[in-house]
Amino acid sequence: MKILLIEDEKELSRSITEYLQAGNYICEPVFTYEAAVEKVNLYDYDCVIVDINLPDGTGLDVIRSLKKNKSETGIIVISARNSLDDKISGLEIGADDYLTKPFHLPELNARIKSIIRRRNFGGTNDIQFNEISIKPDSMEVFVNDQPIVLTKKEFALLIYFVSNRDRVLTKESIAEHLWGDEMDMADSFDFIYTHIKNLRKKIIERNGEDYVRTVYGMGYKFTDKQQ
């Protein structure tokens, strides 16, 4: 899962980033309103964590920018302010949740997971797609009730496919989701094919269906619908 952290307190930002990265999230930190708006206009995220107080603007305007772009990104507001007005303002313009500093990092993680489950998977803890069962919290995958062992990238790829089923995903969007905006420097996306091939093989080895369709000239689609 890909997270954008908008927080100008450098030490807090570092702590959150390290914690989330240790939990297998891709977490990209920014420290200013300008950098945050540039990010949300260029990239897609599963969740944005945004502080209200920024040195060159307000996090509320970042939320407005996301909503203007009709983004489906989950949004958590974090702020030292504990006023009811701030909380209501954030929620009214489209935030999903609100945390007041200081907070425990496991609580933030639980809020992120809850938002992603609610937005992508109808609020369920486990994900079921035909014969494929996914347990995101423990990173376990079963095909026809048989476990398969995936690498971190293969697991992230499967989650990305299932949460975007029936949609065409470009190689660029897949690479960005799995590696973050550092993939802007990549000369080729051939490595994506390797991850997809390995994921397909492991599912098929458990007598699962191959749901990955190549859309020539565009990318890939994960679907059980007949073409």
CSV table of C-alpha atoms in Angstrom, one decimal:
chain,number,residue,atom,x,y,z
A,1,MET,CA,0.0,0.0,0.0
A,2,LYS,CA,1.2,3.5,-0.9
A,3,ILE,CA,1.0,6.3,1.7
A,4,LEU,CA,1.7,10.0,1.4
A,5,LEU,CA,2.7,11.6,4.7
A,6,ILE,CA,2.4,15.4,4.8
A,7,GLU,CA,4.0,16.5,8.1
A,8,ASP,CA,6.4,19.4,8.7
A,9,GLU,CA,7.7,18.2,12.0
A,10,LYS,CA,10.8,16.3,10.8
A,11,GLU,CA,11.3,14.0,13.7
A,12,LEU,CA,7.7,13.0,13.8
A,13,SER,CA,7.7,12.5,10.0
A,14,ARG,CA,10.8,10.3,10.3
A,15,SER,CA,9.2,8.2,13.1
A,16,ILE,CA,6.0,7.6,11.1
A,17,THR,CA,7.8,6.9,7.9
A,18,GLU,CA,10.1,4.3,9.4
A,19,TYR,CA,7.2,2.7,11.3
A,20,LEU,CA,5.0,2.4,8.2
A,21,GLN,CA,7.9,1.2,6.0
A,22,ALA,CA,8.7,-1.5,8.5
A,23,GLY,CA,5.0,-2.6,8.1
A,24,ASN,CA,5.6,-3.0,4.3
A,25,TYR,CA,3.9,0.3,3.3
A,26,ILE,CA,5.5,2.5,0.7
A,27,CYS,CA,5.6,5.8,2.6
A,28,GLU,CA,6.6,9.1,0.9
A,29,PRO,CA,7.1,12.0,3.3
A,30,VAL,CA,6.8,15.7,2.3
A,31,PHE,CA,7.1,18.7,4.5
A,32,THR,CA,5.3,21.6,2.8
A,33,TYR,CA,2.0,22.4,1.2
A,34,GLU,CA,3.6,23.1,-2.1
A,35,ALA,CA,5.3,19.7,-2.2
A,36,ALA,CA,2.1,18.0,-1.1
A,37,VAL,CA,-0.1,19.5,-3.8
A,38,GLU,CA,2.5,18.5,-6.4
A,39,LYS,CA,2.5,14.9,-5.2
A,40,VAL,CA,-1.3,14.5,-5.1
A,41,ASN,CA,-1.6,16.0,-8.6
A,42,LEU,CA,1.0,13.6,-10.0
A,43,TYR,CA,0.5,10.4,-8.2
A,44,ASP,CA,-2.1,8.1,-6.7
A,45,TYR,CA,-2.1,7.0,-3.1
A,46,ASP,CA,-4.0,4.5,-1.0
A,47,CYS,CA,-4.0,6.9,1.9
A,48,VAL,CA,-2.9,10.5,2.6
A,49,ILE,CA,-1.9,11.5,6.1
A,50,VAL,CA,-2.0,15.2,6.3
A,51,ASP,CA,-1.2,17.8,9.1
A,52,ILE,CA,-3.5,20.8,9.1
A,53,ASN,CA,-0.6,23.2,10.1
A,54,LEU,CA,2.0,23.5,7.3
A,55,PRO,CA,4.6,26.3,6.9
A,56,ASP,CA,3.3,27.5,3.6
A,57,GLY,CA,-0.4,26.7,3.7
A,58,THR,CA,-3.0,24.5,5.3
A,59,GLY,CA,-3.6,20.8,5.0
A,60,LEU,CA,-7.3,21.5,4.5
A,61,ASP,CA,-6.4,22.9,1.0
A,62,VAL,CA,-4.6,19.6,0.2
A,63,ILE,CA,-7.8,17.8,1.0
A,64,ARG,CA,-9.7,20.2,-1.2
A,65,SER,CA,-7.2,19.5,-4.1
A,66,LEU,CA,-7.7,15.8,-3.7
A,67,LYS,CA,-11.5,16.1,-3.8
A,68,LYS,CA,-11.3,18.5,-6.8
A,69,ASN,CA,-9.4,15.8,-8.7
A,70,LYS,CA,-12.2,13.3,-7.6
A,71,SER,CA,-9.5,11.2,-5.9
A,72,GLU,CA,-10.6,8.0,-4.1
A,73,THR,CA,-7.6,8.2,-1.7
A,74,GLY,CA,-8.3,7.7,2.0
A,75,ILE,CA,-7.5,10.8,4.1
A,76,ILE,CA,-6.4,11.0,7.7
A,77,VAL,CA,-6.0,14.4,9.3
A,78,ILE,CA,-3.4,14.7,12.1
A,79,SER,CA,-3.0,17.9,14.0
A,80,ALA,CA,-1.9,19.3,17.4
A,81,ARG,CA,-5.1,21.3,17.4
A,82,ASN,CA,-7.9,19.7,19.4
A,83,SER,CA,-10.7,22.0,18.5
A,84,LEU,CA,-14.0,20.7,17.4
A,85,ASP,CA,-14.1,23.2,14.5
A,86,ASP,CA,-10.9,21.8,13.0
A,87,LYS,CA,-12.1,18.3,13.2
A,88,ILE,CA,-15.5,19.2,11.7
A,89,SER,CA,-13.8,21.2,8.9
A,90,GLY,CA,-11.6,18.3,7.9
A,91,LEU,CA,-14.4,15.8,7.9
A,92,GLU,CA,-16.8,18.0,6.1
A,93,ILE,CA,-14.5,18.6,3.2
A,94,GLY,CA,-13.8,14.9,2.7
A,95,ALA,CA,-11.3,13.5,5.3
A,96,ASP,CA,-12.1,10.0,6.5
A,97,ASP,CA,-10.6,10.2,10.0
A,98,TYR,CA,-8.9,12.5,12.4
A,99,LEU,CA,-6.1,12.0,14.9
A,100,THR,CA,-4.9,14.5,17.5
A,101,LYS,CA,-1.2,14.6,18.4
A,102,PRO,CA,0.3,13.0,20.2
A,103,PHE,CA,-0.9,9.6,19.1
A,104,HIS,CA,0.5,6.0,19.2
A,105,LEU,CA,1.8,4.7,15.8
A,106,PRO,CA,-0.1,1.4,16.1
A,107,GLU,CA,-3.3,3.4,16.3
A,108,LEU,CA,-2.4,5.3,13.2
A,109,ASN,CA,-1.7,2.0,11.5
A,110,ALA,CA,-5.1,0.6,12.6
A,111,ARG,CA,-6.8,3.7,11.2
A,112,ILE,CA,-5.0,3.3,7.8
A,113,LYS,CA,-6.0,-0.3,7.5
A,114,SER,CA,-9.6,0.5,8.4
A,115,ILE,CA,-9.9,3.1,5.7
A,116,ILE,CA,-8.3,0.9,3.1
A,117,ARG,CA,-10.5,-2.0,3.9
A,118,ARG,CA,-13.6,0.2,3.9
A,119,ARG,CA,-12.7,2.0,0.6
A,120,ASN,CA,-11.4,-1.0,-1.4
A,121,PHE,CA,-12.9,-4.1,0.2
A,122,GLY,CA,-16.2,-3.2,1.7
A,123,GLY,CA,-14.8,-3.1,5.3
A,124,THR,CA,-13.9,-6.8,5.5
A,125,ASN,CA,-10.7,-7.9,7.2
A,126,ASP,CA,-10.1,-10.7,4.8
A,127,ILE,CA,-10.4,-10.4,1.0
A,128,GLN,CA,-12.1,-13.0,-1.2
A,129,PHE,CA,-11.9,-13.1,-4.9
A,130,ASN,CA,-13.3,-16.4,-6.2
A,131,GLU,CA,-10.9,-19.1,-5.1
A,132,ILE,CA,-8.3,-16.6,-3.9
A,133,SER,CA,-8.4,-15.7,-0.2
A,134,ILE,CA,-6.1,-12.9,1.2
A,135,LYS,CA,-5.4,-12.0,4.8
A,136,PRO,CA,-3.8,-8.5,4.6
A,137,ASP,CA,-2.8,-8.3,8.3
A,138,SER,CA,-0.8,-11.5,8.2
A,139,MET,CA,0.1,-11.3,4.5
A,140,GLU,CA,-1.2,-14.8,3.9
A,141,VAL,CA,-2.7,-15.9,0.6
A,142,PHE,CA,-4.7,-19.1,-0.1
A,143,VAL,CA,-5.8,-20.5,-3.4
A,144,ASN,CA,-8.4,-23.2,-3.2
A,145,ASP,CA,-7.6,-23.3,0.6
A,146,GLN,CA,-4.0,-24.0,-0.1
A,147,PRO,CA,-1.4,-21.5,1.0
A,148,ILE,CA,1.0,-19.9,-1.5
A,149,VAL,CA,4.2,-18.0,-0.5
A,150,LEU,CA,4.5,-14.6,-2.1
A,151,THR,CA,7.3,-12.1,-2.0
A,152,LYS,CA,6.4,-8.6,-0.6
A,153,LYS,CA,6.2,-7.2,-4.1
A,154,GLU,CA,4.1,-10.1,-5.3
A,155,PHE,CA,1.7,-9.7,-2.4
A,156,ALA,CA,1.5,-5.9,-3.0
A,157,LEU,CA,0.9,-6.6,-6.7
A,158,LEU,CA,-2.0,-9.0,-5.9
A,159,ILE,CA,-3.6,-6.6,-3.5
A,160,TYR,CA,-3.3,-3.8,-6.1
A,161,PHE,CA,-4.8,-6.0,-8.8
A,162,VAL,CA,-7.7,-7.2,-6.6
A,163,SER,CA,-8.5,-3.7,-5.4
A,164,ASN,CA,-8.6,-2.5,-9.0
A,165,ARG,CA,-10.2,-5.5,-10.6
A,166,ASP,CA,-11.7,-5.0,-14.1
A,167,ARG,CA,-9.7,-1.8,-14.5
A,168,VAL,CA,-6.8,-1.5,-17.0
A,169,LEU,CA,-3.6,-0.7,-15.1
A,170,THR,CA,-0.6,0.7,-17.0
A,171,LYS,CA,2.9,-0.5,-16.4
A,172,GLU,CA,3.7,3.0,-15.1
A,173,SER,CA,0.9,2.9,-12.5
A,174,ILE,CA,1.9,-0.6,-11.3
A,175,ALA,CA,5.6,0.4,-11.0
A,176,GLU,CA,4.7,3.6,-9.1
A,177,HIS,CA,2.4,1.8,-6.7
A,178,LEU,CA,5.0,-0.8,-5.9
A,179,TRP,CA,8.1,1.4,-5.8
A,180,GLY,CA,6.9,4.9,-5.3
A,181,ASP,CA,7.9,8.0,-7.4
A,182,GLU,CA,11.5,6.8,-7.5
A,183,MET,CA,10.4,4.8,-10.5
A,184,ASP,CA,10.3,8.0,-12.5
A,185,MET,CA,14.0,7.3,-13.1
A,186,ALA,CA,13.5,3.8,-14.5
A,187,ASP,CA,14.5,3.2,-18.1
A,188,SER,CA,12.3,0.1,-18.5
A,189,PHE,CA,9.4,-1.6,-16.8
A,190,ASP,CA,10.4,-5.0,-18.0
A,191,PHE,CA,10.8,-6.2,-14.4
A,192,ILE,CA,7.1,-5.8,-13.9
A,193,TYR,CA,6.5,-8.7,-16.3
A,194,THR,CA,8.7,-10.9,-14.1
A,195,HIS,CA,6.6,-10.2,-11.0
A,196,ILE,CA,3.4,-10.8,-12.9
A,197,LYS,CA,4.7,-14.0,-14.3
A,198,ASN,CA,5.7,-15.3,-10.9
A,199,LEU,CA,2.4,-14.3,-9.3
A,200,ARG,CA,0.5,-16.1,-12.1
A,201,LYS,CA,2.6,-19.2,-11.8
A,202,LYS,CA,2.0,-19.5,-8.0
A,203,ILE,CA,-1.7,-19.1,-8.4
A,204,ILE,CA,-2.0,-21.6,-11.3
A,205,GLU,CA,0.2,-24.1,-9.3
A,206,ARG,CA,-2.7,-24.3,-6.8
A,207,ASN,CA,-5.2,-24.9,-9.6
A,208,GLY,CA,-6.3,-21.2,-9.6
A,209,GLU,CA,-7.4,-19.3,-12.6
A,210,ASP,CA,-5.2,-16.9,-14.4
A,211,TYR,CA,-7.1,-13.6,-14.0
A,212,VAL,CA,-4.3,-11.4,-15.3
A,213,ARG,CA,-5.1,-10.2,-18.9
A,214,THR,CA,-2.6,-8.4,-21.0
A,215,VAL,CA,-4.1,-5.3,-22.7
A,216,TYR,CA,-1.7,-4.8,-25.5
A,217,GLY,CA,-0.3,-1.3,-25.8
A,218,MET,CA,-1.9,-0.3,-22.5
A,219,GLY,CA,-1.1,-2.6,-19.5
A,220,TYR,CA,-2.8,-5.3,-17.5
A,221,LYS,CA,-6.3,-6.1,-16.2
A,222,PHE,CA,-7.2,-8.4,-13.4
A,223,THR,CA,-10.7,-9.8,-14.1
A,224,ASP,CA,-12.8,-12.9,-14.1
A,225,LYS,CA,-15.0,-11.6,-16.9
A,226,GLN,CA,-14.8,-13.2,-20.3
A,227,GLN,CA,-13.2,-11.0,-23.0
